[in-house]
Short mmCIF file of C-alpha atoms in Angstrom, two decimals:
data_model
loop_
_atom_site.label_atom_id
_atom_site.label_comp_id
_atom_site.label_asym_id
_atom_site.label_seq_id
_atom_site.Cartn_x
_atom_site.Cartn_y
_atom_site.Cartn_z
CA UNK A 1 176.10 258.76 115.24
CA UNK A 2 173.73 261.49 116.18
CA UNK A 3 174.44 263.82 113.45
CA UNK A 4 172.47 263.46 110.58
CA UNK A 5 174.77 262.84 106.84
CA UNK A 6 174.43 265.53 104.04
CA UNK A 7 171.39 263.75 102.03
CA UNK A 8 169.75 262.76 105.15
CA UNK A 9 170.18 266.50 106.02
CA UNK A 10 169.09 267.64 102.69
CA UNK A 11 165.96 265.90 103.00
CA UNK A 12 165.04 267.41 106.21
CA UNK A 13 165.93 271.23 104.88
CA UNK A 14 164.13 270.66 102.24
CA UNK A 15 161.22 268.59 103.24
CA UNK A 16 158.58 271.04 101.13
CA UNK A 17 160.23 271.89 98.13
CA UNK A 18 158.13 270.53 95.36
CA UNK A 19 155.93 268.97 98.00
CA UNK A 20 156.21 266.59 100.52
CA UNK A 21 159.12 264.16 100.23
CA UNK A 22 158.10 262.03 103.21
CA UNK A 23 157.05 258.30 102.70
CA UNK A 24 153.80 257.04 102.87
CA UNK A 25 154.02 253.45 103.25
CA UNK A 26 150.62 252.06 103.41
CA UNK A 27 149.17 248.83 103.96
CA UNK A 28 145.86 247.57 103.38
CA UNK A 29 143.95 245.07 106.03
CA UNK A 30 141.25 242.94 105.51
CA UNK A 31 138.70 241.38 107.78
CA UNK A 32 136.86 238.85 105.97
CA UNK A 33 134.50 237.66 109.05
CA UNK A 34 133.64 240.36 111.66
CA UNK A 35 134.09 243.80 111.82
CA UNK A 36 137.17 245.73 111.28
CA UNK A 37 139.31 246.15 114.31
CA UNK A 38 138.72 249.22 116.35
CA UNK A 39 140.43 252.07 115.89
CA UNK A 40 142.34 252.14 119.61
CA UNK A 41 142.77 248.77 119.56
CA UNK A 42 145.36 249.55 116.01
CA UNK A 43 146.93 252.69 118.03
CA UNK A 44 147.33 250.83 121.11
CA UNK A 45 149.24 247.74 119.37
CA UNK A 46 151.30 250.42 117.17
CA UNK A 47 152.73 251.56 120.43
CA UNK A 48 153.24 249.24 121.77
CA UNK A 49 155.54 247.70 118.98
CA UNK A 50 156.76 251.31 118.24
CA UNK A 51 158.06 251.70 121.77
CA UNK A 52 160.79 248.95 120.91
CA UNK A 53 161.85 251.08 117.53
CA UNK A 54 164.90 253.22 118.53
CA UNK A 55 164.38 254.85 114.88
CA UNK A 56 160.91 256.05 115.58
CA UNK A 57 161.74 257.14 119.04
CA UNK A 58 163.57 260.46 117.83
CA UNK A 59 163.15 263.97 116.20
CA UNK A 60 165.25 265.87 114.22
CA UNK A 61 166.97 268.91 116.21
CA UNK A 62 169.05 271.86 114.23
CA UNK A 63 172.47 272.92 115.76
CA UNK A 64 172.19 276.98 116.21
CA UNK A 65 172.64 279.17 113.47
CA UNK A 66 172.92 276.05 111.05
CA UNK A 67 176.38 275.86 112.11
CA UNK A 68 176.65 271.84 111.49
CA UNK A 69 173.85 269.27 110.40
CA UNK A 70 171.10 268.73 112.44
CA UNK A 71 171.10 265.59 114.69
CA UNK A 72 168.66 262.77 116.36
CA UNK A 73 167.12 263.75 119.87
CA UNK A 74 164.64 261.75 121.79
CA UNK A 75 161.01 262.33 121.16
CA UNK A 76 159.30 261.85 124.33
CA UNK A 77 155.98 263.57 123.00
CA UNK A 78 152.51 261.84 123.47
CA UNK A 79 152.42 258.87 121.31
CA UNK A 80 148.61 259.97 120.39
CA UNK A 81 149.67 263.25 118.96
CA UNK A 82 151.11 261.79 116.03
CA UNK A 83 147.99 259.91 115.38
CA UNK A 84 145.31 260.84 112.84
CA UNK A 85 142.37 259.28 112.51
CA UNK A 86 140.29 259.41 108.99
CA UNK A 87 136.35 258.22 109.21
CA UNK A 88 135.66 257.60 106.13
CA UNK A 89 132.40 255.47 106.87
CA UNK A 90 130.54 254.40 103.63
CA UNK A 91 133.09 256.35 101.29
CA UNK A 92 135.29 254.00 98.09
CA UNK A 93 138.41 253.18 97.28
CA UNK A 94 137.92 255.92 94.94
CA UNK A 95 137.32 258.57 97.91
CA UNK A 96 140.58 256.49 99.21
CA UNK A 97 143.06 257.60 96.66
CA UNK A 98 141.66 261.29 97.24
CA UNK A 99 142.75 261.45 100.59
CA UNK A 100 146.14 259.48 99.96
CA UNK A 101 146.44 262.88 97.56
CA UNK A 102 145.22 265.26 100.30
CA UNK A 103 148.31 263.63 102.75
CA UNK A 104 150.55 264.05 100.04
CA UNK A 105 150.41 267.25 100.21
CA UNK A 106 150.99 268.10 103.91
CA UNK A 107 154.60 267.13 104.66
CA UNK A 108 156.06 266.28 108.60
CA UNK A 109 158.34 269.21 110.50
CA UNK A 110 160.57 266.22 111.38
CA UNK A 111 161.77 268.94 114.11
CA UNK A 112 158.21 268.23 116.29
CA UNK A 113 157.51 264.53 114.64
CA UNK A 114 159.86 262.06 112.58
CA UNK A 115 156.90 260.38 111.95
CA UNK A 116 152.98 259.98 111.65
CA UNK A 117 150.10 256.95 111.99
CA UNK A 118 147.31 257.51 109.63
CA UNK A 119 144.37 254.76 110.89
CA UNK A 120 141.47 255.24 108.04
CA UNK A 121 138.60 252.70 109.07
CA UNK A 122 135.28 252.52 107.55
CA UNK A 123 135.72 252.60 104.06
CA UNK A 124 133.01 250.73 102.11
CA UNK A 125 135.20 248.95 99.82
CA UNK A 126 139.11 248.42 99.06
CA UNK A 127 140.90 246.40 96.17
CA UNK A 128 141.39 242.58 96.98
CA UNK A 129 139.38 242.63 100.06
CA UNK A 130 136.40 240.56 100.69
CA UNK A 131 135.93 241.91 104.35
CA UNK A 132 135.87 245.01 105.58
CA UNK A 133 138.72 247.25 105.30
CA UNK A 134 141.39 248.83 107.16
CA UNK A 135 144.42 251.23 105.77
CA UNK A 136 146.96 252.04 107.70
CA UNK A 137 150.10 254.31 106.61
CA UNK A 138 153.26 255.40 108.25
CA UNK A 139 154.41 258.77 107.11
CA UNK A 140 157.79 258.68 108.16
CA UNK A 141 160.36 261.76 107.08
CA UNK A 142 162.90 260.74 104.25
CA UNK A 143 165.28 262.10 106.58
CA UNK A 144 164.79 258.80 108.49
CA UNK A 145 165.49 256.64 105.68
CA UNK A 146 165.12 255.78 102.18
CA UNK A 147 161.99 253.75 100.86
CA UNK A 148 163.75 250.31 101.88
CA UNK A 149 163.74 251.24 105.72
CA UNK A 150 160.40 252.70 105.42
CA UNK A 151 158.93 249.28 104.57
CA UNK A 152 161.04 247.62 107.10
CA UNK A 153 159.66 250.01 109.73
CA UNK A 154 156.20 249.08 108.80
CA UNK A 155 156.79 244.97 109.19
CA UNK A 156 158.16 246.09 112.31
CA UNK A 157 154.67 247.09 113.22
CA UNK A 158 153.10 244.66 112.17
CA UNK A 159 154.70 241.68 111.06
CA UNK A 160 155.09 238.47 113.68
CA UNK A 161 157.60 239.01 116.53
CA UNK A 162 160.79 239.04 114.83
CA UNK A 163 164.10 240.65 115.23
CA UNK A 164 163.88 245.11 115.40
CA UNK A 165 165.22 246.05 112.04
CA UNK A 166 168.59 248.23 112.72
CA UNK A 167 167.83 251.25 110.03
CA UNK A 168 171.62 252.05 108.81
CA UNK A 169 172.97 255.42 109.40
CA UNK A 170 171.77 256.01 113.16
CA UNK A 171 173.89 255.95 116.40
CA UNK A 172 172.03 256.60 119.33
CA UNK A 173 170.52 260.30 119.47
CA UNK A 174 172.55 263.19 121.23
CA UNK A 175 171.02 265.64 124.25
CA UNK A 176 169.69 268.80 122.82
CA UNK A 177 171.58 270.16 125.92
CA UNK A 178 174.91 269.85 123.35
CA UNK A 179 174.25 271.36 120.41
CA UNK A 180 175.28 274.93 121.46
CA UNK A 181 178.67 273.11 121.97
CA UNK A 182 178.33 271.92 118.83
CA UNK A 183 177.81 274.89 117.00
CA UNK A 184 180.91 276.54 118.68
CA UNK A 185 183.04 273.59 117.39
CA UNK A 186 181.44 273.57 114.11
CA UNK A 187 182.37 277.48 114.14
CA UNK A 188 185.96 277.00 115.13
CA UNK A 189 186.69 273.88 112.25
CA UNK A 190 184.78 275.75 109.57
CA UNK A 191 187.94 277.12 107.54
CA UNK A 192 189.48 274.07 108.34
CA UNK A 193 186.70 271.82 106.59
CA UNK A 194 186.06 274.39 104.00
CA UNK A 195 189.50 274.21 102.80
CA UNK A 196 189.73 270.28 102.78
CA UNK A 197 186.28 269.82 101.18
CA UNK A 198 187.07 272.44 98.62
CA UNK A 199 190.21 269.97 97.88
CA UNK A 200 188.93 266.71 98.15
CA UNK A 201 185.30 267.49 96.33
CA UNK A 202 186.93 268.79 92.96
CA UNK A 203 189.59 266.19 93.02
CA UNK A 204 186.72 263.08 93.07
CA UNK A 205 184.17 265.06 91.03
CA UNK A 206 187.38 265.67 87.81
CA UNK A 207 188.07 261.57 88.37
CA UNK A 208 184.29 261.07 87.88
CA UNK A 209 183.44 263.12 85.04
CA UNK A 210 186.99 261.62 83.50
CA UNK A 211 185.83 258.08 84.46
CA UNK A 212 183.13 255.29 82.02
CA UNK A 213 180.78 255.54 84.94
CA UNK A 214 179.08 258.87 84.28
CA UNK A 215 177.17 256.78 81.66
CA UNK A 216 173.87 258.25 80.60
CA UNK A 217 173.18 259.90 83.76
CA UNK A 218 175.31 262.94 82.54
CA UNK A 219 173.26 262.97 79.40
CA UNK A 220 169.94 265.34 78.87
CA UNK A 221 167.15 263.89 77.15
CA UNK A 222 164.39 265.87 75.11
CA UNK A 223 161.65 266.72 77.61
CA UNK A 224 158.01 265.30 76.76
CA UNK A 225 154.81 266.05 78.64
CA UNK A 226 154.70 265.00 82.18
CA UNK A 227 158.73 266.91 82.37
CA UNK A 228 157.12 270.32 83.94
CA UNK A 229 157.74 271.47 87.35
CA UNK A 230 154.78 270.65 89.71
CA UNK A 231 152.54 272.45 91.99
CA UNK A 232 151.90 271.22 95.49
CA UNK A 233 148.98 270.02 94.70
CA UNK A 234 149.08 266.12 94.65
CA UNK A 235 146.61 263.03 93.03
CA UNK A 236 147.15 259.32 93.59
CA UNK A 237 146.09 256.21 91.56
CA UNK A 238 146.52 252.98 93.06
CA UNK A 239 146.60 249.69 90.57
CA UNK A 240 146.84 245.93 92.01
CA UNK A 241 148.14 242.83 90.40
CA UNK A 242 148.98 239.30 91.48
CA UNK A 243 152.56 239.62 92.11
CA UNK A 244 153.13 235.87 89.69
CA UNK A 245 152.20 238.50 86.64
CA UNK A 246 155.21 239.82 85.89
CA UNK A 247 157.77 237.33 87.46
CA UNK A 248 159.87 235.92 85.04
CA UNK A 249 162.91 233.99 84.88
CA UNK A 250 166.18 235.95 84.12
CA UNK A 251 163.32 239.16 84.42
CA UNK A 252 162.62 241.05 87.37
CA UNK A 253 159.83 242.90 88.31
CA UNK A 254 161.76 246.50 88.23
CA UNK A 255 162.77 245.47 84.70
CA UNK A 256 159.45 244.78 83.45
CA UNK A 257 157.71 247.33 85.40
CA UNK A 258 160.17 250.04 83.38
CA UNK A 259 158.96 248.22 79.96
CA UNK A 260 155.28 248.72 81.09
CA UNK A 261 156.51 252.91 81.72
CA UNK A 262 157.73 253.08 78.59
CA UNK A 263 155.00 251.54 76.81
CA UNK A 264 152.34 252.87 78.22
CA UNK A 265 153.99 256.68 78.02
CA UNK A 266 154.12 256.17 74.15
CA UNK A 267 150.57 255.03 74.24
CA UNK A 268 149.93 258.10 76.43
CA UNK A 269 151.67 260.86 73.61
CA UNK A 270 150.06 259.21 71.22
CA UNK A 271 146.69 259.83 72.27
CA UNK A 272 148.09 263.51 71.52
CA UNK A 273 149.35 263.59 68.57
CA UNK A 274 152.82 262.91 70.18
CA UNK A 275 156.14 260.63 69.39
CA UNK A 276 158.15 259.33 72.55
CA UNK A 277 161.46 259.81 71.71
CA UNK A 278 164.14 257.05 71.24
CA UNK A 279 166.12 258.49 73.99
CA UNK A 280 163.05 258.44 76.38
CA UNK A 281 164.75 257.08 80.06
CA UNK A 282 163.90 256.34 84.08
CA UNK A 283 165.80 257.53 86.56
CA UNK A 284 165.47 254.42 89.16
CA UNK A 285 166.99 253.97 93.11
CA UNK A 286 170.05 251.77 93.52
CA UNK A 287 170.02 250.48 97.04
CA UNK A 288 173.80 250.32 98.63
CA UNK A 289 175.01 246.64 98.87
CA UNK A 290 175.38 245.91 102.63
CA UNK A 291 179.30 245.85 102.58
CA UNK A 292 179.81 249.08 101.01
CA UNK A 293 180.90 251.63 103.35
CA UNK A 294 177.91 254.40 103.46
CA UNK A 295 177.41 257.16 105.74
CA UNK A 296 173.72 258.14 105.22
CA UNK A 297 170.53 256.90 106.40
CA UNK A 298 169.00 257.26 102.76
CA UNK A 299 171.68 254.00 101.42
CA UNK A 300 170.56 254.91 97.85
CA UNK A 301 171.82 256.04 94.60
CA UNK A 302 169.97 257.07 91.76
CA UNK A 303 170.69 255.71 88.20
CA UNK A 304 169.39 256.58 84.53
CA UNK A 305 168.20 253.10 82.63
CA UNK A 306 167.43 254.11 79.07
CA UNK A 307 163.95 252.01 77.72
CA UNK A 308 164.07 251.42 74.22
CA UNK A 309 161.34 252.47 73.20
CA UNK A 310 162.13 252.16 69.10
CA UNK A 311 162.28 248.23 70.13
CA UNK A 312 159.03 246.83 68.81
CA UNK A 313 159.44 243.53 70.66
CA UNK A 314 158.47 243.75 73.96
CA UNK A 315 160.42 240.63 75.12
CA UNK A 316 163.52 242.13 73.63
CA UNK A 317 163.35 245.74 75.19
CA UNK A 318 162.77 244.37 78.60
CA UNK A 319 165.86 242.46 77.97
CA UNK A 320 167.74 245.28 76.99
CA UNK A 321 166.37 247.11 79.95
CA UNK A 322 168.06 244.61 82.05
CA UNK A 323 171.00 245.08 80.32
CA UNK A 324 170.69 248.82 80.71
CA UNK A 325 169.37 248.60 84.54
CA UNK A 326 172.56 245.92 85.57
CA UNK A 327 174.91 248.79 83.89
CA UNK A 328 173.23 251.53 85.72
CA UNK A 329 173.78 249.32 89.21
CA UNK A 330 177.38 248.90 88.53
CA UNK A 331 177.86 252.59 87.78
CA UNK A 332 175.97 253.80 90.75
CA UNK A 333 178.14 251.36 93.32
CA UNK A 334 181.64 252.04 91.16
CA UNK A 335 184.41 253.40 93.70
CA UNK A 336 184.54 256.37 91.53
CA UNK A 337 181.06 257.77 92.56
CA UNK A 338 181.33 256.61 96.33
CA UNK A 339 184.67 258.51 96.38
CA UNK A 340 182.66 261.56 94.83
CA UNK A 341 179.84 260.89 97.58
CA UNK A 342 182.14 260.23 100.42
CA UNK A 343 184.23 263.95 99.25
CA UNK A 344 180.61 265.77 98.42
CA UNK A 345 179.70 264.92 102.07
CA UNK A 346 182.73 267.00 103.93
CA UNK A 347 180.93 270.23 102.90
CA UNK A 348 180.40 272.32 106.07
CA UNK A 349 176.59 273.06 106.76
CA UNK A 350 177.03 276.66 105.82
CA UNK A 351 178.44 276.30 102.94
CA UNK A 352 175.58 273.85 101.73
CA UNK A 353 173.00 276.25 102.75
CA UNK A 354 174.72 279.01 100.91
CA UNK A 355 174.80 276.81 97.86
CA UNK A 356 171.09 275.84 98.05
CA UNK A 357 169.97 279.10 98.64
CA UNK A 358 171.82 280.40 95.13
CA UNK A 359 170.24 276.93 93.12
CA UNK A 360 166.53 278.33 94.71
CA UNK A 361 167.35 282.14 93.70
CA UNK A 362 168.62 281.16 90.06
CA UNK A 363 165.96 278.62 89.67
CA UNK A 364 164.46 278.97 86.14
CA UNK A 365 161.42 276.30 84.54
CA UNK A 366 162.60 272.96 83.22
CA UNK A 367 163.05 273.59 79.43
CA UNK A 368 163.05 271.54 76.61
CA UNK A 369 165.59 268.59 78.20
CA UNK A 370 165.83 266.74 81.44
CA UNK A 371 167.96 264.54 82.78
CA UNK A 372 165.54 261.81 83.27
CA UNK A 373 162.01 261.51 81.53
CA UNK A 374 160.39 259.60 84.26
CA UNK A 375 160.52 257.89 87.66
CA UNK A 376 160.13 254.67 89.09
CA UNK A 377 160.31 253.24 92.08
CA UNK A 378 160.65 249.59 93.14
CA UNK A 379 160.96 247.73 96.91
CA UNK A 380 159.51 244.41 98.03
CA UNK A 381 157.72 244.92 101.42
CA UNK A 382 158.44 241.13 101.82
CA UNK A 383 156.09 238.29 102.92
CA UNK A 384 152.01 239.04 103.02
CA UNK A 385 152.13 238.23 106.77
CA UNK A 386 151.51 241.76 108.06
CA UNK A 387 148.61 241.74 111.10
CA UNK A 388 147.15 244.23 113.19
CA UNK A 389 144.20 242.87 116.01
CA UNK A 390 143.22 240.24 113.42
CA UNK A 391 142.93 241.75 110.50
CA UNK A 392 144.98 240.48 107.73
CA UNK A 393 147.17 242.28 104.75
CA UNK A 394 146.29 242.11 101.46
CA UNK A 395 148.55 244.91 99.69
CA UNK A 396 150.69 247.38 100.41
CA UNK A 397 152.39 250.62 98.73
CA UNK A 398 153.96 254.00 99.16
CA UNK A 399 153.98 257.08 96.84
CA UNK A 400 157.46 258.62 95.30
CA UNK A 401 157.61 262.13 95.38
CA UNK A 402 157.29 264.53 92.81
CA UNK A 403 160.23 266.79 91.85
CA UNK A 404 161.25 269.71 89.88
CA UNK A 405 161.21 268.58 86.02
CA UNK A 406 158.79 265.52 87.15
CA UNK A 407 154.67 266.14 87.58
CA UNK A 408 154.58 262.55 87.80
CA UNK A 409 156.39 259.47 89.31
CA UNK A 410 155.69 255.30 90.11
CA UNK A 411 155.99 252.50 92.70
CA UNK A 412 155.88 249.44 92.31
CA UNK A 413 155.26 247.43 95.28
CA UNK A 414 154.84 243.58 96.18
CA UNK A 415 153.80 242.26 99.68
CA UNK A 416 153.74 238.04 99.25
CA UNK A 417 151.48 237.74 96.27
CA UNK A 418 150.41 240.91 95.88
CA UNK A 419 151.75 243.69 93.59
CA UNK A 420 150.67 247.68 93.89
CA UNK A 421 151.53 250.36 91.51
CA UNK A 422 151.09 253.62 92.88
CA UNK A 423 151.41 256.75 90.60
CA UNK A 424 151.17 260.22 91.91
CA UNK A 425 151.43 263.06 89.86
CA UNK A 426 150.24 266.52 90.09
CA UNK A 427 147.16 267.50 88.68
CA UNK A 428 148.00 270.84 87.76
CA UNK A 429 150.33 270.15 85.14
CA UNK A 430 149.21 266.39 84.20
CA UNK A 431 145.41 267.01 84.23
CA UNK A 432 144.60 264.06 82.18
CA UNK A 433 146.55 261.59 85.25
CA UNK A 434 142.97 259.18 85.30
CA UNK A 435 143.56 258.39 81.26
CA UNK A 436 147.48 257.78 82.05
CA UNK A 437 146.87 255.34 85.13
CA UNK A 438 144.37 253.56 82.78
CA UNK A 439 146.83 253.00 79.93
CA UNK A 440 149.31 252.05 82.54
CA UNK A 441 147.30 249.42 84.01
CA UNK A 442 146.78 248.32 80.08
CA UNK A 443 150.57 248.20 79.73
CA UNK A 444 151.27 246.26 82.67
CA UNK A 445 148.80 243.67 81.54
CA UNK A 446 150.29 243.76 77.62
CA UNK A 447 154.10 242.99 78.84
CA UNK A 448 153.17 240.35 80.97
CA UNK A 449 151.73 238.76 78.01
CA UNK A 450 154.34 239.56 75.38
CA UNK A 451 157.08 237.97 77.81
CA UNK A 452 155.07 234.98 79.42
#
C-alpha cells in the first residue's frame, strides 16, 4: 500500500534528529587498465537501470495537517537533480573518508528526493584497488527501507541483469490529488482508532513485559565513554579485510565481528585508565524471516547480545556470543513482540506526533546507564560482481547512524571476498575516533587468530 507503516513513518519525521539516518551504501570500483569511466557515462547507466526500480521512482508526500502517515507518490523530477558529483582529482582515501563524514551530515527531505547518486571520480588512491578508482553511493532515506533493501537497491544498479528486487512494504504509490480525502477520513476514524489502539497497545505491551522474551533488552547497562549524545557533526573510518578472515565454521561473521567490538572497546578504556564492564552489550538488527507477517518497509528488529567481556578466551566468548546473538533472534521474532509491534502500529498519526513531541520536550542527557553500550551493524551485499561501464567492484559499505546515547556505531560489510568495516562516530564527543578505528582494526586481526 501507499501509506507508509509507523517506523517507516518515524524515520521520515525524524530524518535529522541526531543526524542523518539515511543510508549510504557505497561501493568502490576499480579500473585496473584504462581510465576510470566517465562521469555521464555512470549517471547515464544509473538511469537507465533506476528507471525499472518502482522503489526509487517515488517521494514521500504528508497527508494535511498530519492527519494519517505520509504515503508514496511518483517522483517525476529530473533524474540529474538528484545527482552530485564530487572531483576529488589527486586527493586519498584519507580525503575519502572526510567527505563520506561531510555527507553524513546532510540528510535527504525524502518529501523532494527518496534518494541521492553520489559519483566521486578522481581520487588518487582507494583500498584494494590497483587501477584507478571510482566510488559510488546511494543515499537512499531509511524511510525506504532498512539496510538489507538498501544493498539490494544498489545490485540492482549495478549487478548483471537479474530479476528487480521487490523491497517489502510498498504497494504502488497513491495520487497526491487524494490525500485531502485522506485526511478527512483519517479525521472522522480518529476516536475510533484512538480508542482501539489505546486497548490493543496496553494489552500486548502487559503480555510482553510478563513474557521470557524481554530478555536483556529491558535491562540498563552502566554507560562507558562513547554512551554521550552526539552532535551533528559526523567522521568516518573505513577498514578492509579479506572476507575468508573471519569465516568460521559454526561462527559467523556478525558473531565474531561483536567479539572484535568488545575487545577492542576494552583495549580502547584501557588506554584511559578505564575497566569495560562485565555487563558491556551491542544492540544488533534482526532482519524479519520472509514468512512472518510484517507491515513496514524497515523488516527489522533490534536485539541486545551481551559480549562477555570477563571471558579471557577469545574462542569461548565468541561462542557465547552466538549463544547470546541466536537468543536475541528468537526473542526479537517471538509472537509476543510482533503482537506488541503489530498493536504499537494502530496509533493514529496525531497521537504519535503528540507523543514525540513530549519525548523531545522532556529530553534530558544520557546518564550514567544505557540500554545498549554499542552498535553494530551487519548485511552481506552478496557476490563481488557489481559493474558500472567497465569498471569492476572491489568493496562495498554503508555507515549506521548515530543516535541519542551512541557517539559511535559499526558495519560490517562483505561483497564476494571482500569485507568493510565502517565506523562513524561523532567527533565532538569521541575526539580520539582515529586511535579507536586503529585498535579496532587490531582486534579484528587478534580474533581471527585466536579462533582460526
Amino acid at each position: 500500500m501507499s501509506r507508509l507503516d509507523l517506523l517507516d513513518a518515524a524515520y521520515h519525521f525524524f530524518a535529522a534528529e541526531d543526524g542523518s539516518r539515511d543510508h549510504y551504501t557505497m561501493v568502490v570500483f576499480d579500473s585496473p587498465i584504462g581510465d576510470a569511466p566517465a562521469v555521464r557515462d555512470i549517471v547515464d547507466h544509473v538511469h537507465a537501470r533506476a528507471r525499472s526500480v518502482p522503489e526509487l521512482n517515488r517521494r514521500i508526500a504528508r497527508v494535511p495537517f498530519d492527519l494519517d502517515f505520509p504515503h508514496w507518490v511518483a517522483d517525476d523530477s529530473e533524474f540529474d537533480a538528484r545527482v552530485v558529483r564530487h572531483d576529488m582529482s589527486g586527493r586519498t582515501w584519507a580525503d575519502m573518508e572526510d567527505l563520506l563524514g561531510q555527507l553524513k551530515e546532510s540528510p535527504l527531505d525524502a518529501a523532494e528526493q527518496a534518494w541521492r547518486l553520489h559519483v566521486v571520480h578522481g581520487l588518487a588512491d582507494a583500498p584494494r584497488t590497483v587501477g584507478a578508482p571510482t566510488v559510488v553511493i546511494v543515499q537512499v532515506t531509511h524511510a525506504l527501507t532498512a539496510g538489507v533493501g538498501a544493498g539490494q537497491l544498489a545490485r540492482a544498479l549495478f549487478a548483471p541483469p537479474e530479476p528487480t528486487p521487490a523491497l517489502p512494504g510498498h504497494g504502488d504509490p497513491t495520487s497526491t490529488r487524494t490525500l485531502s480525502a485522506r485526511a478527512v477520513g483519517a479525521a472522522c476514524a480518529l476516536p475510533v482508532r484512538t480508542i482501539r489502539y489505546v486497548v490493543l497497545a496496553a494489552r500486548a505491551r502487559r503480555a510482553f513485559r510478563r513474557s521470557p522474551e524481554v530478555g536483556i533488552d529491558g535491562v540498563p547497562v552502566e554507560a562507558v565513554r562513547g554512551n554521550d549524545d552526539p552532535t551533528q557533526r559526523r567522521v568516518v573510518h573505513v577498514l578492509t579485510f579479506d572476507s575468508g578472515l573471519l569465516r568460521r565454521p559454526g561462527l559467523s561473521v556478525t558473531t565474531l565481528g561483536l567479539t572484535a567490538l568488545g575487545l577492542a572497546n576494552a583495549r580502547f578504556l584501557a588506554e584511559f585508565g578505564e575497566q569495560i564492564p562485565s555487563t558491556f552489550n551491542a544492540r544488533v538488527p534482526i532482519a524479519m524471516p520472509d514468512d512472518v507477517d510484517w507491515p513496514a518497509a524497515n523488516r527489522v528488529v533490534t536485539t541486545g547480545v551481551a559480549l562477555f567481556t570477563d571471558e579471557p578466551d577469545l574462542r569461548r566468548r565468541a561462542e557465547s556470543i552466538r549463544e547470546s546473538l541466536a537468543d536475541g533472534r528468537r526473542r526479537a521474532t517471538g509472537d509476543t513482540l510482533l503482537r506488541w509491534a503489530r498493536a504499537e502500529n494502530l496509533v493514529p498519526a496525531p497521537l504519535f506526533l503528540a507523543a514525540q513531541r513530549r519525548r523531545r520536550a522532556r529530553r534530558v542527557p544520557t546518564g550514567t546507564t544505557v540500554g545498549a553500550n554499542t552498535i553494530m551493524v551487519s548485511v552481506n551485499h552478496g557476490p563481488r560482481d557489481l559493474e558500472v561501464c567497465g569498471a569492476r567492484a572491489v568493496f562495498s559499505g554503508d555507515f549506521p547512524m548515530l543516535s541519542e546515547g551512541h557517539s559511535i556505531t559499526h558495519g560490517f560489510y562483505g561483497l564476494g571476498d571482500a569485507l568493510s568495516v565502517c565506523i562513524v562516530a561523532c567527533p565532538n564527543t569521541v575526539p580520539d575516533h582515529e586511535r579507536y578505528a586503529e585498535i579496532l582494526e587490531q582486534a579484528v586481526i587478534d580474533v581471527a587468530a585466536a579462533t582460526g
